[in-house]
Amino acid sequence: MKKTTIHDIARELDVTFSTVARALNDHPAISAATKAAVLETAKRLNYQQNKLASSLRSGKSHVIGIIVPSLDTSFFSSVVHGMEKVLNENGYSVLLYQTGESIKQEQKGLGTFLQSRVDGIISSVSSESDGFEFYSEIRKRQVPLLFFDRAIKELEIPSVTINDYKAGFEATEHLIKQGYTRIAHITSEKNLTIFNERFRGYREALEKYGLPFQENMVFKGTVGLELGQESVRRLQAEHLPFDAIFAAEDYTAMGALQQLLESGVQVPLQVGVIGFANEAFGAFVTPSLSTVDQQTIKMGEETARLFLKLTANKDYYGSTPEHIVLDPFVVARKSSQPQRQG
Amino acid sequence: MKKTTIHDIARELDVTFSTVARALNDHPAISAATKAAVLETAKRLNYQQNKLASSLRSGKSHVIGIIVPSLDTSFFSSVVHGMEKVLNENGYSVLLYQTGESIKQEQKGLGTFLQSRVDGIISSVSSESDGFEFYSEIRKRQVPLLFFDRAIKELEIPSVTINDYKAGFEATEHLIKQGYTRIAHITSEKNLTIFNERFRGYREALEKYGLPFQENMVFKGTVGLELGQESVRRLQAEHLPFDAIFAAEDYTAMGALQQLLESGVQVPLQVGVIGFANEAFGAFVTPSLSTVDQQTIKMGEETARLFLKLTANKDYYGSTPEHIVLDPFVVARKSSQPQRQG
């Protein structure tokens, strides 16, 4: 006998797959009447929700594995919340694996997900990753794979990313429009597209506004508080004239801000500071930290929706991979707006 | 494409199934030459060692499932990092599941872990949870289970928690020793042991120092920025004399701090504030936020070590469950120390 699926129930009632899935999971957005109708139909068609049994029969576990560098940052935990919301509503459970930016952990995580027979993997690659071979293998096995935020462009894998070039350009342009002209940049030493693109945006904004690009105004290291502090100390020790800092990451911007304030520099009157990622603390500090918002919840939701759309097709890898690119926007707070002071 | 099996490799090399299986598992009885041949053939035929099958045979997946309310907070993400470190070092992979404080998600996560055949589950129960039935079921199935931070005391399950009573007592005592005498308390409306215990510590510290406890100085709600802001607005609207606030959670303390500063109150000169959990932002804000540190990394490491110790025994549930209780400590910053100011 053919097994009754959620699609059968949806067809019978002329509602969407998602409505049935949510009704079966007692989702609050579904009315009591719809739930009753779905349950009645499910019973009549002899629908079996036994997930373990059904996963063994159908090869479906209704579990999605998500690989993230670290959930310590507001950025990733917020994106993941966006994904979980949409995936849960559609009857999927979400398992998370943190790589800590280690390629070894990343491969272990991917292996663990395959072993757990997840229905798909959504990944943001670690900064160590060249990960070609491993991700190719997942593709070869026909396990649906989608990249978010950090993708490996050379692989033909669907992705949801943000326009980091534009983000870097607009953060720099914001500083220039506030009157700053000697803008230092602090970024990661790692060869990650997201940081390379922010850096390219910084250079091209300088160029567009006729400001010189100076190699010695760019500081690279392991992003974080210390890199920001150390970069400012170096700017000061080398007597490099500067009046603004664009840090490619918020904790780094915070470190720069702390070091400036400690050495008696007025922010934003003498030096403007803008970070990146809109971490939760930025709104609380004094002066409040300007930053770039990456639309994290939206990124999570778009990622989950693209995944659901693509997995609804039988042949996940059959067509040209879809790439969604989101636009970030500058969040101008006090640390970069001298006019707003006093 | 048909999946390559051990049989295919055996056929290709004209050796037995057992020889291939043992070669793949690096068994000492198999010669180096045979191992090399098997590995070469396995690679050429694109053989993937089916870990699930072998885990079903051996009962070991080397995966531990961790249930957490949310990884948004420094507290949980830091504890989890401590666990991952120790578990990874011991050959385990860690999968994470966020409940968002929902008992339904919690049950789904536990089900997903069982389905994924994890070797054990480490859980911090959701605030909605009465979870007896579900956790009893896991115990009945002899799957090793350990609680951290939030435990269900009625179940005979090993746990690692912190002494929240002592933490609440010492936070309040710190304020009293700084000279504050009218101390409001802001806490969760949820019936969670951790919050109940902090509250009890607050009451008993007041009592020990001969200060009256007033019901109308305690504010309850959903912990977070807004609860802190609203509680201060209520204190001010009702003209309740107060000179300090002990919030049972850092974001709540931050909300209180913001509201105080916005209404022109000097912190810590007129009102002292202390929070709880040592969230990352506390050191960055002005004035820096006093708080209670819960030794998160240590809690994570102790939890993992206890788990490893207990699972080394054959009979996990055979002996009286072990309970480790860690001591928190007050981190005194500027928001609660009027003497340190100018």
XYZ file of C-alpha atoms in Angstrom:
684
model
C 0.000 0.000 0.000
C 1.297 3.441 -0.870
C 2.140 5.455 2.187
C 0.048 8.553 2.883
C 2.173 11.683 2.894
C 1.641 15.252 3.994
C 1.206 16.048 0.284
C -1.760 13.671 0.110
C -3.441 15.399 3.022
C -2.676 18.823 1.537
C -4.180 17.778 -1.807
C -7.263 16.324 -0.166
C -7.926 19.555 1.752
C -6.634 21.929 -0.950
C -4.219 23.646 1.438
C -0.419 23.984 1.312
C 2.142 21.434 2.468
C 3.308 23.908 5.069
C -0.183 24.305 6.524
C -0.542 20.565 6.988
C 2.939 20.199 8.453
C 2.297 22.999 10.898
C -1.165 21.709 11.793
C 0.299 18.280 12.569
C 2.879 19.980 14.765
C 0.196 22.008 16.557
C 1.646 25.320 15.385
C -0.069 28.374 16.962
C -0.458 30.135 13.589
C -2.883 27.440 12.395
C -6.529 27.748 13.394
C -8.220 25.123 15.513
C -10.650 24.386 12.676
C -7.829 23.706 10.209
C -6.037 21.534 12.740
C -9.189 19.500 13.269
C -9.668 19.068 9.521
C -6.047 18.031 9.031
C -6.173 15.547 11.890
C -9.438 14.065 10.647
C -8.038 13.676 7.123
C -4.750 12.290 8.387
C -6.645 9.679 10.356
C -8.973 8.831 7.469
C -6.028 8.401 5.053
C -4.177 6.381 7.676
C -1.304 8.874 7.836
C 1.508 7.729 10.115
C 3.625 10.408 11.732
C 6.075 7.974 13.286
C 9.195 9.859 12.398
C 11.818 7.267 13.178
C 9.927 4.560 11.290
C 9.200 6.874 8.412
C 12.806 7.995 8.207
C 13.973 4.418 7.931
C 11.403 3.656 5.230
C 11.568 6.848 3.230
C 15.120 7.894 3.840
C 13.696 11.070 5.378
C 14.756 12.050 8.862
C 13.246 15.544 8.831
C 16.440 16.743 10.428
C 18.614 19.480 8.928
C 22.227 19.867 10.012
C 23.675 23.354 10.281
C 27.442 23.931 10.348
C 28.555 27.246 11.870
C 31.965 28.604 12.853
C 30.695 29.612 16.303
C 27.431 30.544 17.953
C 29.250 32.990 20.250
C 28.596 35.889 17.925
C 25.230 37.603 17.623
C 25.597 37.230 13.885
C 25.538 33.443 13.672
C 23.157 32.824 16.568
C 20.703 35.281 15.066
C 20.924 33.811 11.543
C 20.415 30.351 13.000
C 17.323 31.524 14.881
C 15.883 32.779 11.604
C 16.517 29.412 9.978
C 15.159 27.397 12.888
C 11.949 29.396 12.868
C 11.172 28.613 9.223
C 12.457 25.024 9.321
C 10.562 24.172 12.508
C 7.376 25.590 11.048
C 7.850 23.227 8.163
C 8.273 20.140 10.272
C 12.062 19.955 10.396
C 14.296 19.667 13.436
C 17.616 21.487 13.367
C 20.913 20.152 14.711
C 23.878 22.491 15.089
C 27.592 21.837 14.861
C 30.283 24.403 15.747
C 33.603 24.211 13.914
C 35.491 26.828 15.904
C 36.967 27.824 12.502
C 38.820 24.487 12.339
C 38.744 22.519 9.111
C 39.196 19.323 11.059
C 36.118 20.010 13.154
C 34.246 21.024 10.022
C 34.910 17.680 8.379
C 33.980 15.866 11.582
C 30.728 17.785 11.721
C 29.864 16.967 8.136
C 30.649 13.305 8.807
C 28.484 13.328 11.921
C 25.579 14.789 9.989
C 25.898 12.171 7.230
C 26.027 9.481 9.864
C 22.898 10.933 11.493
C 21.209 10.753 8.075
C 20.163 14.376 7.982
C 17.938 15.407 5.090
C 20.257 18.244 4.197
C 23.183 20.366 5.326
C 23.333 24.154 5.564
C 26.878 25.364 6.123
C 28.957 28.468 6.672
C 32.504 27.327 5.973
C 35.280 27.741 8.521
C 38.025 30.244 7.888
C 40.554 27.431 7.545
C 38.438 25.687 4.952
C 39.384 25.083 1.404
C 36.844 22.289 1.906
C 36.453 21.435 -1.774
C 36.902 17.732 -1.501
C 34.645 17.224 1.449
C 31.818 19.349 0.139
C 32.138 17.775 -3.313
C 31.667 14.428 -1.635
C 28.400 15.575 -0.060
C 27.214 16.721 -3.435
C 28.219 13.423 -4.988
C 26.075 11.642 -2.430
C 23.148 13.795 -3.493
C 22.675 15.174 0.012
C 21.177 18.666 -0.389
C 23.747 21.300 0.571
C 23.422 25.051 0.844
C 25.959 27.673 1.895
C 25.110 30.781 3.896
C 27.265 33.858 4.571
C 30.514 32.078 3.728
C 30.404 30.053 0.515
C 32.933 28.226 -1.624
C 32.353 29.916 -4.936
C 34.152 27.319 -7.012
C 31.568 24.673 -6.123
C 28.217 24.740 -7.835
C 26.231 24.972 -4.616
C 23.258 27.269 -3.922
C 23.974 30.031 -1.426
C 22.630 32.986 0.536
C 25.242 35.631 1.220
C 25.389 39.337 1.808
C 27.041 41.876 -0.419
C 30.158 42.435 1.648
C 31.721 44.646 -1.004
C 28.790 47.032 -0.828
C 28.862 46.853 2.973
C 32.540 47.830 3.067
C 31.957 50.582 0.536
C 29.010 52.084 2.405
C 30.661 51.921 5.823
C 33.650 53.821 4.408
C 31.447 56.223 2.461
C 29.504 56.959 5.662
C 32.741 57.984 7.403
C 33.763 60.154 4.444
C 30.379 61.888 4.387
C 30.797 62.663 8.079
C 33.952 64.583 7.162
C 36.623 62.030 8.022
C 39.443 61.758 5.464
C 42.202 59.604 6.960
C 40.490 56.305 7.480
C 42.329 53.251 8.790
C 41.007 49.752 8.198
C 41.312 46.782 10.564
C 40.486 43.350 9.207
C 41.153 39.631 9.439
C 44.429 38.149 8.292
C 42.446 35.173 7.040
C 41.768 34.721 3.380
C 37.983 34.755 3.652
C 35.861 36.223 0.882
C 33.738 38.187 3.350
C 36.772 40.098 4.654
C 38.399 40.456 1.236
C 35.198 41.965 -0.126
C 34.800 44.436 2.758
C 38.401 45.496 2.183
C 37.759 45.957 -1.546
C 34.731 48.120 -0.709
C 36.906 50.240 1.590
C 39.529 50.795 -1.133
C 37.026 51.667 -3.812
C 35.153 54.109 -1.593
C 38.441 55.923 -0.889
C 39.130 55.980 -4.608
C 35.676 57.248 -5.533
C 36.058 60.202 -3.166
C 39.633 60.936 -4.257
C 41.245 59.891 -0.974
C 44.618 58.128 -1.103
C 44.843 54.455 -0.180
C 47.792 53.742 2.146
C 48.987 50.224 2.782
C 50.237 51.192 6.262
C 46.734 52.245 7.306
C 45.510 48.639 7.002
C 45.927 46.340 10.010
C 45.415 42.600 9.889
C 45.253 39.942 12.564
C 42.862 37.708 14.486
C 39.742 39.835 14.741
C 38.694 40.674 18.313
C 39.185 43.208 21.102
C 42.961 42.874 21.179
C 43.470 43.440 17.471
C 41.509 46.694 17.747
C 43.505 47.879 20.757
C 46.822 46.924 19.232
C 46.039 48.556 15.880
C 45.276 51.879 17.564
C 48.449 51.601 19.636
C 50.429 51.046 16.439
C 48.766 53.997 14.683
C 49.668 56.149 17.673
C 53.216 54.804 18.081
C 53.995 55.322 14.406
C 52.454 58.800 14.489
C 50.298 57.997 11.497
C 47.729 60.763 11.098
C 44.249 59.198 11.188
C 40.787 60.488 11.990
C 38.616 57.408 11.530
C 38.631 53.627 11.787
C 36.565 51.112 9.867
C 36.916 47.727 11.560
C 35.577 44.725 9.671
C 34.176 43.222 12.883
C 32.453 44.739 15.954
C 34.628 43.393 18.782
C 37.662 44.718 16.905
C 35.942 48.117 16.613
C 35.211 47.945 20.347
C 38.876 47.308 21.118
C 39.855 50.316 18.981
C 37.222 52.446 20.719
C 38.478 51.421 24.167
C 42.084 52.185 23.285
C 41.155 55.591 21.837
C 39.156 56.571 24.922
C 41.867 55.307 27.261
C 44.471 57.451 25.540
C 42.245 60.517 25.848
C 41.083 60.723 22.226
C 37.534 62.024 21.830
C 35.238 59.759 19.829
C 33.618 60.813 17.501
C 34.933 64.403 17.703
C 38.561 63.600 16.950
C 38.290 60.075 15.598
C 35.239 58.296 14.179
C 34.731 54.545 14.542
C 32.505 52.117 12.695
C 32.386 48.338 13.135
C 30.661 45.491 11.386
C 27.972 42.928 12.320
C 25.687 44.827 14.689
C 26.583 42.806 17.763
C 24.214 43.272 20.693
C 26.635 45.292 22.830
C 27.108 48.103 20.268
C 23.957 49.942 21.305
C 24.911 49.837 25.008
C 28.426 51.278 24.957
C 29.389 54.950 25.259
C 29.608 56.400 22.675
C 27.270 53.905 21.014
C 29.035 52.018 18.239
C 28.156 52.587 14.584
C 28.129 49.382 12.602
C 26.812 47.507 9.570
C 23.696 45.409 9.922
C 23.640 42.184 7.951
C 19.934 41.459 8.222
C 20.652 38.298 10.144
C 17.110 37.104 10.789
C 16.230 37.762 7.158
C 19.324 35.873 6.036
C 18.295 32.908 8.169
C 14.753 32.929 6.873
C 15.809 33.333 3.228
C 18.298 30.501 3.616
C 15.665 28.178 5.065
C 13.123 29.141 2.402
C 15.575 28.590 -0.440
C 16.466 25.234 1.041
C 12.807 24.193 1.311
C 12.117 25.375 -2.225
C 15.072 23.490 -3.679
C 14.455 20.279 -1.747
C 10.854 20.272 -2.960
C 12.339 19.481 -6.393
C 13.280 15.863 -6.837
C 16.633 16.669 -8.402
C 18.356 19.032 -5.993
C 21.511 19.368 -8.067
C 19.716 19.246 -11.413
C 19.542 22.940 -12.237
C 21.890 25.925 -12.092
C 22.439 26.746 -8.403
C 20.540 29.745 -7.121
C 22.482 32.491 -5.341
C 20.675 35.022 -3.170
C 22.676 38.106 -2.212
C 21.254 40.339 0.517
C 21.997 44.024 0.967
C 23.447 45.146 4.297
C 22.923 48.646 5.668
C 24.860 51.097 7.818
C 23.593 51.628 11.377
C 24.876 55.108 12.208
C 25.232 55.613 15.956
C 27.255 58.134 17.943
C 30.781 56.776 17.423
C 30.868 58.032 13.825
C 28.713 61.163 13.888
C 30.524 64.215 15.289
C 27.613 66.491 14.396
C 25.313 64.596 16.728
C 27.525 65.340 19.725
C 26.989 68.227 22.105
C 24.497 4.989 -8.593
C 24.688 1.944 -6.395
C 26.577 2.490 -3.180
C 29.882 0.654 -2.839
C 29.891 -1.939 -0.043
C 32.549 -3.932 1.727
C 31.419 -6.868 -0.435
C 32.339 -4.953 -3.609
C 35.837 -4.304 -2.316
C 36.198 -7.930 -1.228
C 35.105 -9.139 -4.667
C 37.451 -6.749 -6.428
C 40.439 -7.964 -4.412
C 39.294 -11.566 -4.116
C 39.595 -11.583 -0.336
C 36.987 -12.228 2.352
C 34.477 -9.709 3.727
C 36.100 -10.042 7.126
C 39.552 -9.196 5.760
C 38.247 -5.988 4.206
C 36.280 -5.028 7.309
C 39.287 -5.592 9.539
C 41.622 -3.781 7.151
C 39.297 -0.780 7.164
C 39.331 -0.823 10.949
C 43.130 -1.044 10.996
C 43.102 -4.422 12.703
C 46.620 -5.612 13.731
C 46.097 -9.089 12.241
C 45.958 -7.656 8.713
C 49.226 -6.981 6.889
C 50.253 -3.496 5.838
C 50.209 -4.529 2.189
C 46.629 -5.790 2.397
C 45.560 -2.640 4.230
C 47.110 -0.505 1.514
C 45.369 -2.502 -1.207
C 42.026 -2.294 0.567
C 42.341 1.447 1.129
C 43.343 2.049 -2.492
C 40.405 0.005 -3.760
C 38.003 1.602 -1.287
C 39.067 5.015 -2.524
C 38.869 4.029 -6.186
C 35.353 2.600 -5.773
C 34.343 5.646 -3.743
C 33.568 3.546 -0.685
C 32.129 5.410 2.315
C 32.459 3.633 5.606
C 28.927 3.348 6.879
C 29.352 4.586 10.377
C 25.670 4.230 11.182
C 25.807 0.509 10.416
C 28.925 0.089 12.497
C 27.412 2.168 15.278
C 24.401 -0.157 15.266
C 26.752 -3.097 15.591
C 28.928 -1.580 18.296
C 26.284 0.584 19.912
C 28.665 3.528 19.701
C 28.166 6.609 17.520
C 30.688 8.790 19.356
C 28.191 11.624 19.154
C 26.845 13.471 22.203
C 23.679 15.538 21.944
C 23.434 18.754 23.948
C 20.075 20.401 24.642
C 20.227 24.121 25.489
C 17.539 26.781 25.879
C 19.408 29.172 23.556
C 22.963 29.831 22.438
C 22.247 33.572 22.226
C 23.540 34.152 25.708
C 27.227 34.187 26.604
C 26.374 31.837 29.434
C 25.206 28.862 27.382
C 27.549 29.353 24.434
C 30.491 29.523 26.806
C 29.463 26.433 28.812
C 28.997 24.550 25.555
C 32.484 25.558 24.404
C 33.900 24.104 27.605
C 32.057 20.830 27.007
C 33.011 20.624 23.333
C 36.674 21.082 24.186
C 36.769 18.120 26.564
C 34.440 15.902 24.523
C 36.294 16.551 21.255
C 39.588 15.768 22.939
C 38.078 12.438 23.901
C 36.940 11.528 20.413
C 33.322 12.645 20.624
C 31.442 14.926 18.254
C 28.881 17.285 19.723
C 25.503 18.124 18.221
C 23.477 21.011 19.613
C 19.745 21.566 19.802
C 18.113 24.841 20.900
C 14.730 24.648 22.620
C 13.958 28.370 22.756
C 12.552 27.572 26.232
C 9.732 25.566 24.629
C 8.873 22.182 26.064
C 7.635 21.047 22.661
C 10.963 21.862 21.034
C 12.736 20.188 23.936
C 10.872 16.941 23.352
C 11.501 17.190 19.624
C 15.216 17.682 20.263
C 15.375 14.667 22.566
C 13.544 12.613 19.941
C 15.929 13.782 17.247
C 18.923 12.796 19.338
C 17.507 9.337 20.040
C 16.794 8.934 16.353
C 20.384 10.006 15.574
C 21.586 7.309 17.980
C 23.698 9.607 20.113
C 25.820 7.974 22.806
C 24.408 10.287 25.436
C 22.448 13.455 26.105
C 23.510 16.462 28.173
C 20.614 18.811 28.815
C 19.689 22.100 30.418
C 15.917 21.953 30.708
C 13.686 24.628 29.199
C 11.822 26.979 31.483
C 8.511 25.461 30.362
C 9.698 21.997 31.184
C 8.221 19.713 33.746
C 9.769 17.136 31.406
C 9.510 14.206 33.818
C 7.919 11.767 31.455
C 10.229 12.434 28.562
C 13.431 12.317 30.565
C 12.257 9.206 32.399
C 11.822 7.593 29.004
C 15.448 8.330 28.117
C 16.566 6.808 31.356
C 14.393 3.778 30.738
C 16.127 3.306 27.396
C 19.459 3.345 29.235
C 20.743 6.306 27.230
C 23.198 8.197 29.460
C 21.685 11.526 30.525
C 23.209 14.384 32.487
C 21.745 17.751 33.474
C 23.725 20.993 33.608
C 22.758 24.357 35.097
C 19.053 23.554 35.079
C 18.166 20.130 36.441
C 14.977 18.297 37.357
C 15.710 17.418 40.955
C 12.966 14.821 41.275
C 14.666 12.568 38.729
C 17.676 10.546 39.772
C 19.961 11.991 37.117
C 23.558 13.194 37.599
C 24.007 16.947 37.297
C 26.422 19.882 37.317
C 24.858 23.093 38.590
C 25.974 26.252 40.308
C 24.997 27.392 43.758
C 22.450 30.013 42.746
C 21.398 30.617 46.343
C 24.936 31.576 47.269
C 25.217 33.693 44.123
C 22.064 35.647 44.994
C 23.217 36.038 48.578
C 26.669 37.319 47.640
C 25.409 39.725 44.962
C 23.041 41.262 47.526
C 25.665 41.233 50.264
C 28.068 43.035 47.912
C 25.515 45.842 47.444
C 24.920 46.057 51.197
C 28.656 46.261 51.908
C 28.900 49.119 49.416
C 26.422 51.020 51.598
C 23.190 50.446 49.711
C 20.172 49.659 51.901
C 17.045 49.794 49.737
C 17.680 47.069 47.205
C 15.128 46.131 44.562
C 15.214 42.739 42.868
C 14.241 41.981 39.270
C 13.804 38.366 38.263
C 12.028 35.922 35.977
C 8.351 35.178 36.383
C 9.142 31.598 35.440
C 9.245 28.921 38.051
C 12.865 27.899 37.480
C 15.026 26.712 40.346
C 17.917 28.964 39.275
C 15.800 32.110 39.670
C 14.018 30.898 42.790
C 17.363 30.225 44.421
C 18.826 33.631 43.513
C 15.700 35.230 44.973
C 16.065 33.204 48.164
C 19.693 34.362 48.430
C 18.552 37.980 48.056
C 15.950 37.623 50.843
C 18.309 35.920 53.243
C 21.076 38.481 52.693
C 18.622 41.273 53.520
C 17.590 39.364 56.624
C 21.149 38.679 57.747
C 21.947 42.404 57.609
C 18.693 43.450 59.276
C 17.188 45.093 56.200
C 13.450 44.736 55.629
C 12.192 42.611 52.756
C 9.435 44.343 50.790
C 7.267 42.452 48.329
C 6.749 45.598 46.225
C 10.506 45.883 45.634
C 10.505 42.627 43.641
C 9.685 42.784 39.934
C 9.000 39.750 37.799
C 8.595 39.274 34.065
C 10.345 37.958 30.982
C 13.997 38.722 31.682
C 15.606 41.103 29.195
C 16.228 44.783 28.482
C 12.575 45.753 28.607
C 11.888 44.181 31.970
C 14.783 46.163 33.436
C 13.582 49.436 31.916
C 9.992 48.869 32.943
C 10.898 47.891 36.494
C 12.832 51.128 37.013
C 9.960 53.129 35.507
C 7.599 51.472 37.963
C 9.896 52.129 40.913
C 10.029 55.780 39.864
C 6.295 56.131 39.117
C 5.343 54.623 42.451
C 7.914 56.805 44.267
C 9.361 53.779 45.992
C 12.619 54.817 47.650
C 15.419 52.604 46.317
C 19.186 52.938 46.045
C 20.227 49.680 44.380
C 19.049 46.991 41.986
C 20.006 43.340 41.853
C 18.798 41.901 38.550
C 18.915 38.120 38.188
C 20.112 38.428 34.570
C 22.526 40.823 32.811
C 20.343 42.137 29.975
C 17.715 42.987 32.584
C 20.356 44.834 34.607
C 21.402 46.648 31.429
C 17.813 47.776 30.819
C 17.617 49.077 34.385
C 20.947 50.873 33.962
C 19.802 52.505 30.707
C 16.546 53.695 32.260
C 18.335 55.109 35.297
C 20.861 57.027 33.175
C 18.139 58.292 30.835
C 16.167 59.708 33.729
C 19.279 61.484 35.046
C 20.052 59.171 37.948
C 23.787 58.790 38.662
C 25.039 55.219 38.720
C 26.638 54.127 41.030
C 26.544 57.350 43.107
C 22.788 57.467 43.619
C 21.802 53.944 42.635
C 23.971 50.827 42.403
C 23.315 48.053 39.896
C 24.457 44.443 39.733
C 23.426 41.856 37.172
C 23.979 38.151 36.757
C 25.784 35.920 34.212
C 28.790 38.005 33.172
C 27.628 38.585 29.601
C 30.330 39.916 27.279
C 28.906 43.440 26.984
C 29.077 44.168 30.722
C 32.740 45.169 30.637
C 32.200 47.563 27.722
C 29.331 49.707 28.956
C 29.604 52.936 30.949
C 29.582 52.564 33.877
C 30.827 49.001 33.510
C 28.279 46.521 34.845
C 28.917 44.534 38.027
C 27.708 40.960 37.754
C 28.051 37.390 38.968
C 30.351 35.027 37.117
C 29.172 31.447 36.868
C 32.473 29.889 35.813
C 30.969 28.874 32.519
C 33.993 27.232 30.919
C 34.665 25.329 34.127
C 31.031 24.223 34.264
C 31.288 22.952 30.687
C 34.506 21.084 31.365
C 33.253 19.581 34.636
C 30.056 18.477 32.933
C 31.960 16.763 30.129
C 34.384 15.120 32.550
C 31.598 13.804 34.774
C 29.847 12.463 31.701
C 33.001 10.678 30.499
C 33.646 9.258 33.953
C 30.112 7.944 34.314
C 29.886 6.461 30.831
C 33.152 4.616 31.418
C 31.132 2.460 33.830
C 29.066 -0.199 32.134
C 25.978 0.520 34.219
C 25.349 4.257 33.893
C 22.255 4.259 36.080
C 23.556 1.651 38.480
C 24.800 3.871 41.307
C 23.575 6.926 43.195
C 23.684 9.892 40.797
C 26.553 12.290 41.337
C 25.769 16.017 41.735
C 28.496 18.621 41.290
C 27.707 22.123 42.552
C 30.037 24.948 41.515
C 30.576 28.218 43.368
C 29.913 31.458 41.482
C 31.655 34.713 42.361
C 30.843 38.427 42.278
C 32.578 40.498 39.574
C 32.558 44.001 41.066
C 32.775 46.691 38.371
C 31.852 50.349 38.472
C 28.053 50.152 38.455
C 27.977 49.021 42.089
C 31.013 50.748 43.627
C 30.401 54.415 44.468
C 33.811 54.686 46.204
C 35.636 53.883 42.978
C 34.123 56.888 41.207
C 36.042 60.167 40.866
